[in-house]
Amino acid sequence: MDIDDEFVPIGRSIDIELGSQEVITIDLDNLDSNPEDVLELLRDGQCKVWVWTKLAGEYWRRGYHEAAEQIANNAIASFKMNGNSASLSPIHSLLANIQIDHSRRAPKLILPNAREDMMTNQKSKEEYHKEAASHINAASSSASEATQSGESVVSMELAFLTRGIQQLATRHMDEALRSFEDVLAAKPSNLVALLGKGRILYMRRNYPQALQIFQQVLRYNPHCQPDPRIGIGLCFWSMNNKAKAKAAWERSLELNPSDWTAQLLLGLESVNASKDGHLEEEERTQLLFSGTKLIEKAFNANQKNASAANALCEIFVQKGAHKRALKLAERTIQFADTLTLLTEGYIRAGRVSHAEGNAIAATRYYSLATEGQPKHVLAAIGLAQMQMNNGEPGGAVNTLDNLLQAPNPQRSLEATVILASLRGSARPGISTSEMAQERTRARELFDRIIKTLEIEDGKVNGSGLSKASRTIREDMNMYLEIARLWQDENIDRTTKALQEALRLSQLSGTTEPRLLNNLGALHHLDSKLPQAQGFYEAALTESIGSENAEIISTSILYNLARVYEDQEEEEKAKDAFEKLLSRHPEYVDAKIRQAQLLHNINRNSEAHELIKESLASQSSNLNLRAFYTYFLVQTNLTKNAKDFVFTTLKDFDKHDVYSLCAAGWIHYNQARESRDTSSKGTEERRRGFQRSTEFYEKALQLDPFCAFAVQGLAIVTAEDALGALSGVSASSGEEAQRRIQNTRDALDVFAKVRESINDGSVYLNMGHCYYARDEFDRAIESYETASIRFYHGQNIPVLLCLCRSWYAKAMKDQSYPSIKTALKYAQTALHIQPNDKAIMYNIAMIQQKSAEMLFSLPPAKRTLKDLQRVIEMAQHAHKLFGALASDKSQQVPYSRDIADQRRKYGENMLRKKDDHISAQTKHEGDSQARLDVARQIRLEERQRQEALEKEKMELLRRDAEKLAQERRLAREQALEWTREARMNESDEEKEKKPKKAKKAKGDGPGSGDEGEAPKKKRRGKIKKANGEPTEEGEEPAASDEDETERPTKKRTKKRIVRDDDEEELQTGPQRKKQFKSREVLSDTDDEMEG
């Protein structure tokens, strides 16, 4: 230390005086490990404190720690015996530093249950720090006594340094900084204080200032130990200047080859560099190898260092050497002096225990790691994994939630994926509504993951996805989870996720047939039948040779047969079902579909036999029983269907939702179709409606999302089944008001049901409600949606509803086009079902009503063509009513009496057809005559207007000709004036040019004519003939002719260029040439003068 330089003489020996005659020299380079002889000399020689301190320090420096402490303790005893305890400050400071040095090699935390690194018999850091603190306090007391007695204050400085070092070791940063500042105030170049201050600034992340201090220490002492280059490198690394950091550490290792700190830091740098994906594989391997070697050297040099143990532990974990890795992890935990290192040690111990299958130990270590750092990603993921392994999924969700949520939320894709998967899976202890919320959160988490991956992949720096992100991006199971979460909510999102999973499966070299099958099923549900067929066929091909091929191919073949059936390729569907049944004769679903195919072609007896065979083998199959109920209803065996449904509810499952809904429908239908008007019949009808409502309500209690039960109750509400339909009397006004309110309520329900089930019945019921409210346009819209989108225009009940709505609209608006549309729908229904007498009756009624409507209209609102058409239809209706009235069938769906009355009514109406035709003919004739007269008047008016327009145009033409003539005369006059002006100008030039020449030959300026204007004299120099300038007033050497060759600048006059000037413009350049030639101009001038 710097203190020694002021107390200790220069040299490697100490002289001890024994009395006044004898002096014994102790060679400091050859000290005996046993200090007894030295102690005897020190006591006998009554040596000063610096001698005791120097010898104890030398023993300490050589590693003889016990001897150093023995000497220091004897010094304290000796000086106290002599009553000179004020001089003991250096000794106490030395002992404090020795304790601090011991603490650096002592465990901070002793694991009582360590398996590989037992240290229960060693003292902890805290104990050493307590002893150091007691010596520091003693040193301070001694230094204070020395100051009061007037001794040197260097001992006080030493006490401050020692206290600062101890405070730094115990992480009391503020107190340590004050201690070092106190020393630096007295001695700014104290290296120990500077190093301590630099470390504190570095730990406070003030890297630039810390760097300056470490560089200052290096300038003061390039060979200082500990090497400030280590601190310089750490500051550069933290400021992201890794090249300079590495250079500093390499220089430190070059000067101190055995320094474990530089070895450790360079080893970690090499290991980190080996993870760079942009490097070649060989280069990365070399970096990892060299880094590992350096870390091993550093650990061998100091096996009590937690950082080296932690780095080496990770290497053994990756190698699978669990025993050595666990020992190093326990070493890291026990010697870690920072929270980060302690957490890393717990995590690695947990990983090793997890790999060994010791779930209890792994859970304990991960829990300890999260207690110290709740936001540590690896610790939280490890603990969540153990909680899942221990059957605690709720705890795992809570652990990951704490990691990813505020405050200080961590961005970890791995943790987010695990949390999303956990939230999307069923867990014990949560209700159905809570599970729905959890699934929603899971979808949101997966959306966030996909968005993050897209953003990371699209970064402009070209780095692309990290290794962890790429692993997640290529995880097929994640996309399967996403598809599962969306399958009940959004078919498009499900399809997209499965397509991505399929792409990843294909990239791996093997295509998963179940993915193809699922994609086919999604396209099948979305009515994309050709695409679904393609996926099913590809899945069937891929399933050959795969694991569980028979099970997978059976399911795929069934789906393929179903898509054939929906595409109306009944032969292919039949063959596929037969193939399935040949393999698996008891495959009930295939038998059900065969029965349905037979029912479609009215082979109901054969279909019935197939269903009975299936029921004989699987009587408790609720799906089979549901289909049999449907079959009985479709074949009009309503009583049998009712008995079968009640048998299902009584003997098999009283909570079967389908059977409850079917029972509700059967009761409602029977009550509605009842025609018994007696009091008993009315009572039975009301009870039927009530029981229907009860069944629907019970179904909703069991399944609150059962759309069919909701729709059944909405129908009960719309038709007021418990009120007017049950025979409850009410005034017509109240009944109408109640009907409007009920249909409004029912429409609200149907609108919500429409969002749940994609079925034509919903739109059909909505159309009924609109019809009951007399909103015929909206009713027609709903019926058309059901007919076109779901039934392809082939469903007779829907067509008849459209016919009824258009008919009601026509009657309300007295619209012939509307009644024509109603007739069109009725005729379409009759074309599909030609022998339906009810439809024939409706057609006759519409045709008769068409004639009645046009007969009632005034001639102005109809046409002769339409009138003739409806008369033809009325005649057809007359014949049709006659045939229907005379029908001898046992039961007909209409009243024969009413049909006969309609026939008679039509007959009476047709008697007036001639009157209507004659009246219409006369009206249209009169209208045509009036139209012709009006047309003639318009024609004459148009001809008159055209004549006036023509006359006006002729007048304008004449005015234009006159104006053109005046302009031509004006142009000729202007041209004449231009010629005269030019001739006058030429005469003036001829007069001026000869006079100018004579003036040039005269004796001077006074020889000119009096009438001529004097010329202005030119100022400046005039060039001679040879190019030399002449002075002002000197005559040039050139002749008179040369002087006159200079053309005078003519003043140009602006004038209008007209068509007649073209000739002058063409001769312009020739004049220029004549003007430049002096001989031509002179000759011309002479001739002009003559």
PDB file of C-alpha atoms in Angstrom, residues 702-892:
ATOM      1  CA  LEU A 702     -78.538 -27.269 -20.405  1.00  0.00           C
ATOM      2  CA  ASP A 703     -76.931 -25.397 -23.297  1.00  0.00           C
ATOM      3  CA  PRO A 704     -77.332 -21.595 -23.130  1.00  0.00           C
ATOM      4  CA  PHE A 705     -75.871 -21.317 -26.627  1.00  0.00           C
ATOM      5  CA  CYS A 706     -78.334 -23.699 -28.303  1.00  0.00           C
ATOM      6  CA  ALA A 707     -79.482 -21.572 -31.237  1.00  0.00           C
ATOM      7  CA  PHE A 708     -82.253 -23.977 -32.262  1.00  0.00           C
ATOM      8  CA  ALA A 709     -83.912 -23.792 -28.850  1.00  0.00           C
ATOM      9  CA  VAL A 710     -83.672 -20.015 -28.943  1.00  0.00           C
ATOM     10  CA  GLN A 711     -85.198 -20.006 -32.417  1.00  0.00           C
ATOM     11  CA  GLY A 712     -88.037 -22.227 -31.226  1.00  0.00           C
ATOM     12  CA  LEU A 713     -88.862 -19.823 -28.398  1.00  0.00           C
ATOM     13  CA  ALA A 714     -88.658 -16.903 -30.822  1.00  0.00           C
ATOM     14  CA  ILE A 715     -91.237 -18.632 -33.043  1.00  0.00           C
ATOM     15  CA  VAL A 716     -93.496 -19.115 -30.009  1.00  0.00           C
ATOM     16  CA  THR A 717     -93.134 -15.413 -29.274  1.00  0.00           C
ATOM     17  CA  ALA A 718     -93.695 -14.281 -32.868  1.00  0.00           C
ATOM     18  CA  GLU A 719     -96.878 -16.303 -33.331  1.00  0.00           C
ATOM     19  CA  ASP A 720     -98.124 -15.459 -29.831  1.00  0.00           C
ATOM     20  CA  ALA A 721     -98.576 -19.176 -29.261  1.00  0.00           C
ATOM     21  CA  LEU A 722     -99.365 -18.698 -25.576  1.00  0.00           C
ATOM     22  CA  GLY A 723    -101.875 -15.957 -26.356  1.00  0.00           C
ATOM     23  CA  ALA A 724    -104.066 -15.543 -29.421  1.00  0.00           C
ATOM     24  CA  LEU A 725    -102.906 -18.804 -31.018  1.00  0.00           C
ATOM     25  CA  SER A 726    -103.958 -20.689 -27.865  1.00  0.00           C
ATOM     26  CA  GLY A 727    -107.461 -19.271 -28.043  1.00  0.00           C
ATOM     27  CA  VAL A 728    -107.046 -16.417 -25.544  1.00  0.00           C
ATOM     28  CA  SER A 729    -109.605 -13.787 -26.510  1.00  0.00           C
ATOM     29  CA  ALA A 730    -108.578 -10.184 -27.055  1.00  0.00           C
ATOM     30  CA  SER A 731    -109.827  -7.187 -28.984  1.00  0.00           C
ATOM     31  CA  SER A 732    -108.617  -6.745 -32.537  1.00  0.00           C
ATOM     32  CA  GLY A 733    -106.674  -3.587 -31.613  1.00  0.00           C
ATOM     33  CA  GLU A 734    -104.907  -5.251 -28.680  1.00  0.00           C
ATOM     34  CA  GLU A 735    -104.169  -8.304 -30.769  1.00  0.00           C
ATOM     35  CA  ALA A 736    -102.615  -6.217 -33.565  1.00  0.00           C
ATOM     36  CA  GLN A 737    -100.536  -4.227 -31.115  1.00  0.00           C
ATOM     37  CA  ARG A 738     -99.376  -7.386 -29.360  1.00  0.00           C
ATOM     38  CA  ARG A 739     -98.521  -9.000 -32.696  1.00  0.00           C
ATOM     39  CA  ILE A 740     -96.304  -6.057 -33.680  1.00  0.00           C
ATOM     40  CA  GLN A 741     -94.526  -6.109 -30.321  1.00  0.00           C
ATOM     41  CA  ASN A 742     -94.038  -9.900 -30.379  1.00  0.00           C
ATOM     42  CA  THR A 743     -92.649  -9.931 -33.897  1.00  0.00           C
ATOM     43  CA  ARG A 744     -90.272  -7.098 -32.975  1.00  0.00           C
ATOM     44  CA  ASP A 745     -88.960  -9.099 -30.011  1.00  0.00           C
ATOM     45  CA  ALA A 746     -88.702 -12.221 -32.147  1.00  0.00           C
ATOM     46  CA  LEU A 747     -86.759 -10.335 -34.829  1.00  0.00           C
ATOM     47  CA  ASP A 748     -84.195  -9.239 -32.230  1.00  0.00           C
ATOM     48  CA  VAL A 749     -83.711 -12.866 -31.236  1.00  0.00           C
ATOM     49  CA  PHE A 750     -83.489 -14.080 -34.844  1.00  0.00           C
ATOM     50  CA  ALA A 751     -80.862 -11.432 -35.591  1.00  0.00           C
ATOM     51  CA  LYS A 752     -78.676 -12.873 -32.828  1.00  0.00           C
ATOM     52  CA  VAL A 753     -79.369 -16.451 -33.875  1.00  0.00           C
ATOM     53  CA  ARG A 754     -78.319 -15.530 -37.423  1.00  0.00           C
ATOM     54  CA  GLU A 755     -74.849 -14.748 -36.067  1.00  0.00           C
ATOM     55  CA  SER A 756     -74.611 -18.214 -34.506  1.00  0.00           C
ATOM     56  CA  ILE A 757     -75.970 -20.566 -37.151  1.00  0.00           C
ATOM     57  CA  ASN A 758     -75.692 -20.233 -40.898  1.00  0.00           C
ATOM     58  CA  ASP A 759     -79.018 -21.739 -41.902  1.00  0.00           C
ATOM     59  CA  GLY A 760     -81.866 -20.726 -44.175  1.00  0.00           C
ATOM     60  CA  SER A 761     -84.479 -21.365 -41.502  1.00  0.00           C
ATOM     61  CA  VAL A 762     -83.352 -18.240 -39.640  1.00  0.00           C
ATOM     62  CA  TYR A 763     -83.973 -16.013 -42.670  1.00  0.00           C
ATOM     63  CA  LEU A 764     -87.253 -17.829 -43.308  1.00  0.00           C
ATOM     64  CA  ASN A 765     -88.476 -17.082 -39.783  1.00  0.00           C
ATOM     65  CA  MET A 766     -87.356 -13.467 -40.077  1.00  0.00           C
ATOM     66  CA  GLY A 767     -89.384 -13.241 -43.270  1.00  0.00           C
ATOM     67  CA  HIS A 768     -92.434 -14.566 -41.415  1.00  0.00           C
ATOM     68  CA  CYS A 769     -92.012 -11.841 -38.772  1.00  0.00           C
ATOM     69  CA  TYR A 770     -91.721  -9.101 -41.359  1.00  0.00           C
ATOM     70  CA  TYR A 771     -94.785 -10.475 -43.152  1.00  0.00           C
ATOM     71  CA  ALA A 772     -96.766 -10.412 -39.912  1.00  0.00           C
ATOM     72  CA  ARG A 773     -95.753  -6.751 -39.502  1.00  0.00           C
ATOM     73  CA  ASP A 774     -96.917  -5.986 -43.089  1.00  0.00           C
ATOM     74  CA  GLU A 775     -93.320  -5.099 -44.009  1.00  0.00           C
ATOM     75  CA  PHE A 776     -93.549  -6.985 -47.258  1.00  0.00           C
ATOM     76  CA  ASP A 777     -90.400  -5.609 -48.887  1.00  0.00           C
ATOM     77  CA  ARG A 778     -88.224  -6.756 -45.991  1.00  0.00           C
ATOM     78  CA  ALA A 779     -90.056 -10.074 -45.859  1.00  0.00           C
ATOM     79  CA  ILE A 780     -89.331 -10.593 -49.564  1.00  0.00           C
ATOM     80  CA  GLU A 781     -85.656  -9.734 -48.961  1.00  0.00           C
ATOM     81  CA  SER A 782     -85.365 -12.352 -46.185  1.00  0.00           C
ATOM     82  CA  TYR A 783     -87.175 -15.029 -48.204  1.00  0.00           C
ATOM     83  CA  GLU A 784     -85.006 -14.390 -51.260  1.00  0.00           C
ATOM     84  CA  THR A 785     -81.847 -14.632 -49.144  1.00  0.00           C
ATOM     85  CA  ALA A 786     -82.978 -17.997 -47.799  1.00  0.00           C
ATOM     86  CA  SER A 787     -84.030 -19.245 -51.241  1.00  0.00           C
ATOM     87  CA  ILE A 788     -80.912 -18.179 -53.169  1.00  0.00           C
ATOM     88  CA  ARG A 789     -78.168 -18.652 -50.592  1.00  0.00           C
ATOM     89  CA  PHE A 790     -79.312 -21.858 -48.938  1.00  0.00           C
ATOM     90  CA  TYR A 791     -81.880 -23.616 -51.130  1.00  0.00           C
ATOM     91  CA  HIS A 792     -80.770 -22.659 -54.663  1.00  0.00           C
ATOM     92  CA  GLY A 793     -84.305 -21.631 -55.541  1.00  0.00           C
ATOM     93  CA  GLN A 794     -85.652 -25.187 -55.162  1.00  0.00           C
ATOM     94  CA  ASN A 795     -87.336 -25.112 -51.755  1.00  0.00           C
ATOM     95  CA  ILE A 796     -91.106 -25.144 -52.257  1.00  0.00           C
ATOM     96  CA  PRO A 797     -92.141 -23.651 -48.853  1.00  0.00           C
ATOM     97  CA  VAL A 798     -89.792 -20.718 -49.394  1.00  0.00           C
ATOM     98  CA  LEU A 799     -91.057 -20.194 -52.952  1.00  0.00           C
ATOM     99  CA  LEU A 800     -94.636 -20.199 -51.692  1.00  0.00           C
ATOM    100  CA  CYS A 801     -93.704 -17.676 -48.985  1.00  0.00           C
ATOM    101  CA  LEU A 802     -92.241 -15.446 -51.681  1.00  0.00           C
ATOM    102  CA  CYS A 803     -95.433 -15.892 -53.708  1.00  0.00           C
ATOM    103  CA  ARG A 804     -97.541 -14.949 -50.689  1.00  0.00           C
ATOM    104  CA  SER A 805     -95.423 -11.859 -49.908  1.00  0.00           C
ATOM    105  CA  TRP A 806     -95.509 -10.557 -53.477  1.00  0.00           C
ATOM    106  CA  TYR A 807     -99.269 -11.221 -53.591  1.00  0.00           C
ATOM    107  CA  ALA A 808     -99.829  -9.278 -50.360  1.00  0.00           C
ATOM    108  CA  LYS A 809     -97.632  -6.438 -51.654  1.00  0.00           C
ATOM    109  CA  ALA A 810     -99.640  -6.381 -54.913  1.00  0.00           C
ATOM    110  CA  MET A 811    -102.944  -6.215 -53.067  1.00  0.00           C
ATOM    111  CA  LYS A 812    -101.659  -3.456 -50.814  1.00  0.00           C
ATOM    112  CA  ASP A 813    -100.154  -1.324 -53.595  1.00  0.00           C
ATOM    113  CA  GLN A 814    -102.613  -2.419 -56.338  1.00  0.00           C
ATOM    114  CA  SER A 815     -99.487  -3.259 -58.371  1.00  0.00           C
ATOM    115  CA  TYR A 816     -99.871  -5.476 -61.398  1.00  0.00           C
ATOM    116  CA  PRO A 817     -96.048  -6.095 -61.721  1.00  0.00           C
ATOM    117  CA  SER A 818     -96.007  -7.395 -58.153  1.00  0.00           C
ATOM    118  CA  ILE A 819     -98.840  -9.837 -58.777  1.00  0.00           C
ATOM    119  CA  LYS A 820     -97.050 -11.019 -61.910  1.00  0.00           C
ATOM    120  CA  THR A 821     -93.969 -11.787 -59.734  1.00  0.00           C
ATOM    121  CA  ALA A 822     -96.158 -13.682 -57.265  1.00  0.00           C
ATOM    122  CA  LEU A 823     -97.527 -15.776 -60.131  1.00  0.00           C
ATOM    123  CA  LYS A 824     -93.987 -16.490 -61.346  1.00  0.00           C
ATOM    124  CA  TYR A 825     -92.960 -17.950 -57.936  1.00  0.00           C
ATOM    125  CA  ALA A 826     -96.129 -20.050 -57.770  1.00  0.00           C
ATOM    126  CA  GLN A 827     -95.524 -21.444 -61.247  1.00  0.00           C
ATOM    127  CA  THR A 828     -91.878 -22.233 -60.275  1.00  0.00           C
ATOM    128  CA  ALA A 829     -93.109 -24.190 -57.239  1.00  0.00           C
ATOM    129  CA  LEU A 830     -95.622 -26.076 -59.423  1.00  0.00           C
ATOM    130  CA  HIS A 831     -92.844 -26.921 -61.867  1.00  0.00           C
ATOM    131  CA  ILE A 832     -90.841 -28.528 -59.043  1.00  0.00           C
ATOM    132  CA  GLN A 833     -93.890 -30.307 -57.574  1.00  0.00           C
ATOM    133  CA  PRO A 834     -96.349 -30.669 -60.493  1.00  0.00           C
ATOM    134  CA  ASN A 835     -99.148 -32.531 -58.690  1.00  0.00           C
ATOM    135  CA  ASP A 836     -99.526 -30.220 -55.714  1.00  0.00           C
ATOM    136  CA  LYS A 837    -103.179 -29.133 -55.776  1.00  0.00           C
ATOM    137  CA  ALA A 838    -102.647 -26.423 -53.195  1.00  0.00           C
ATOM    138  CA  ILE A 839    -100.202 -24.708 -55.534  1.00  0.00           C
ATOM    139  CA  MET A 840    -102.706 -25.090 -58.414  1.00  0.00           C
ATOM    140  CA  TYR A 841    -105.371 -23.434 -56.265  1.00  0.00           C
ATOM    141  CA  ASN A 842    -103.000 -20.558 -55.475  1.00  0.00           C
ATOM    142  CA  ILE A 843    -102.156 -20.091 -59.156  1.00  0.00           C
ATOM    143  CA  ALA A 844    -105.865 -19.933 -60.064  1.00  0.00           C
ATOM    144  CA  MET A 845    -106.472 -17.438 -57.277  1.00  0.00           C
ATOM    145  CA  ILE A 846    -103.571 -15.198 -58.409  1.00  0.00           C
ATOM    146  CA  GLN A 847    -104.699 -15.311 -62.036  1.00  0.00           C
ATOM    147  CA  GLN A 848    -108.288 -14.434 -61.105  1.00  0.00           C
ATOM    148  CA  LYS A 849    -107.098 -11.655 -58.779  1.00  0.00           C
ATOM    149  CA  SER A 850    -104.938 -10.259 -61.591  1.00  0.00           C
ATOM    150  CA  ALA A 851    -108.012  -9.832 -63.791  1.00  0.00           C
ATOM    151  CA  GLU A 852    -110.047  -8.443 -60.898  1.00  0.00           C
ATOM    152  CA  MET A 853    -107.271  -5.904 -60.158  1.00  0.00           C
ATOM    153  CA  LEU A 854    -107.032  -4.641 -63.732  1.00  0.00           C
ATOM    154  CA  PHE A 855    -110.822  -4.588 -64.114  1.00  0.00           C
ATOM    155  CA  SER A 856    -110.997  -2.326 -61.066  1.00  0.00           C
ATOM    156  CA  LEU A 857    -108.361   0.066 -62.370  1.00  0.00           C
ATOM    157  CA  PRO A 858    -109.311   3.018 -64.578  1.00  0.00           C
ATOM    158  CA  PRO A 859    -108.268   2.723 -68.235  1.00  0.00           C
ATOM    159  CA  ALA A 860    -105.491   5.270 -67.721  1.00  0.00           C
ATOM    160  CA  LYS A 861    -103.669   2.921 -65.310  1.00  0.00           C
ATOM    161  CA  ARG A 862    -103.701  -0.196 -67.476  1.00  0.00           C
ATOM    162  CA  THR A 863    -102.922  -1.232 -71.021  1.00  0.00           C
ATOM    163  CA  LEU A 864    -104.898  -3.180 -73.577  1.00  0.00           C
ATOM    164  CA  LYS A 865    -102.088  -5.743 -73.785  1.00  0.00           C
ATOM    165  CA  ASP A 866    -102.119  -6.356 -70.022  1.00  0.00           C
ATOM    166  CA  LEU A 867    -105.898  -6.491 -70.022  1.00  0.00           C
ATOM    167  CA  GLN A 868    -105.969  -9.124 -72.719  1.00  0.00           C
ATOM    168  CA  ARG A 869    -103.291 -11.094 -70.847  1.00  0.00           C
ATOM    169  CA  VAL A 870    -105.218 -11.127 -67.541  1.00  0.00           C
ATOM    170  CA  ILE A 871    -108.423 -12.088 -69.349  1.00  0.00           C
ATOM    171  CA  GLU A 872    -106.589 -15.113 -70.709  1.00  0.00           C
ATOM    172  CA  MET A 873    -105.343 -15.918 -67.181  1.00  0.00           C
ATOM    173  CA  ALA A 874    -108.840 -15.439 -65.761  1.00  0.00           C
ATOM    174  CA  GLN A 875    -110.223 -17.881 -68.302  1.00  0.00           C
ATOM    175  CA  HIS A 876    -107.474 -20.363 -67.307  1.00  0.00           C
ATOM    176  CA  ALA A 877    -108.303 -19.786 -63.625  1.00  0.00           C
ATOM    177  CA  HIS A 878    -112.007 -20.395 -64.378  1.00  0.00           C
ATOM    178  CA  LYS A 879    -111.184 -23.777 -65.859  1.00  0.00           C
ATOM    179  CA  LEU A 880    -108.745 -24.576 -63.023  1.00  0.00           C
ATOM    180  CA  PHE A 881    -111.277 -23.712 -60.310  1.00  0.00           C
ATOM    181  CA  GLY A 882    -113.791 -25.874 -62.082  1.00  0.00           C
ATOM    182  CA  ALA A 883    -111.390 -28.815 -62.144  1.00  0.00           C
ATOM    183  CA  LEU A 884    -110.453 -28.325 -58.479  1.00  0.00           C
ATOM    184  CA  ALA A 885    -114.106 -28.046 -57.420  1.00  0.00           C
ATOM    185  CA  SER A 886    -114.978 -31.274 -59.238  1.00  0.00           C
ATOM    186  CA  ASP A 887    -111.944 -33.191 -57.885  1.00  0.00           C
ATOM    187  CA  LYS A 888    -113.184 -36.503 -56.441  1.00  0.00           C
ATOM    188  CA  SER A 889    -110.168 -37.178 -54.209  1.00  0.00           C
ATOM    189  CA  GLN A 890    -110.886 -38.237 -50.668  1.00  0.00           C
ATOM    190  CA  GLN A 891    -108.898 -35.363 -49.167  1.00  0.00           C
ATOM    191  CA  VAL A 892    -107.852 -32.109 -50.786  1.00  0.00           C
TER     192      VAL A 892
END
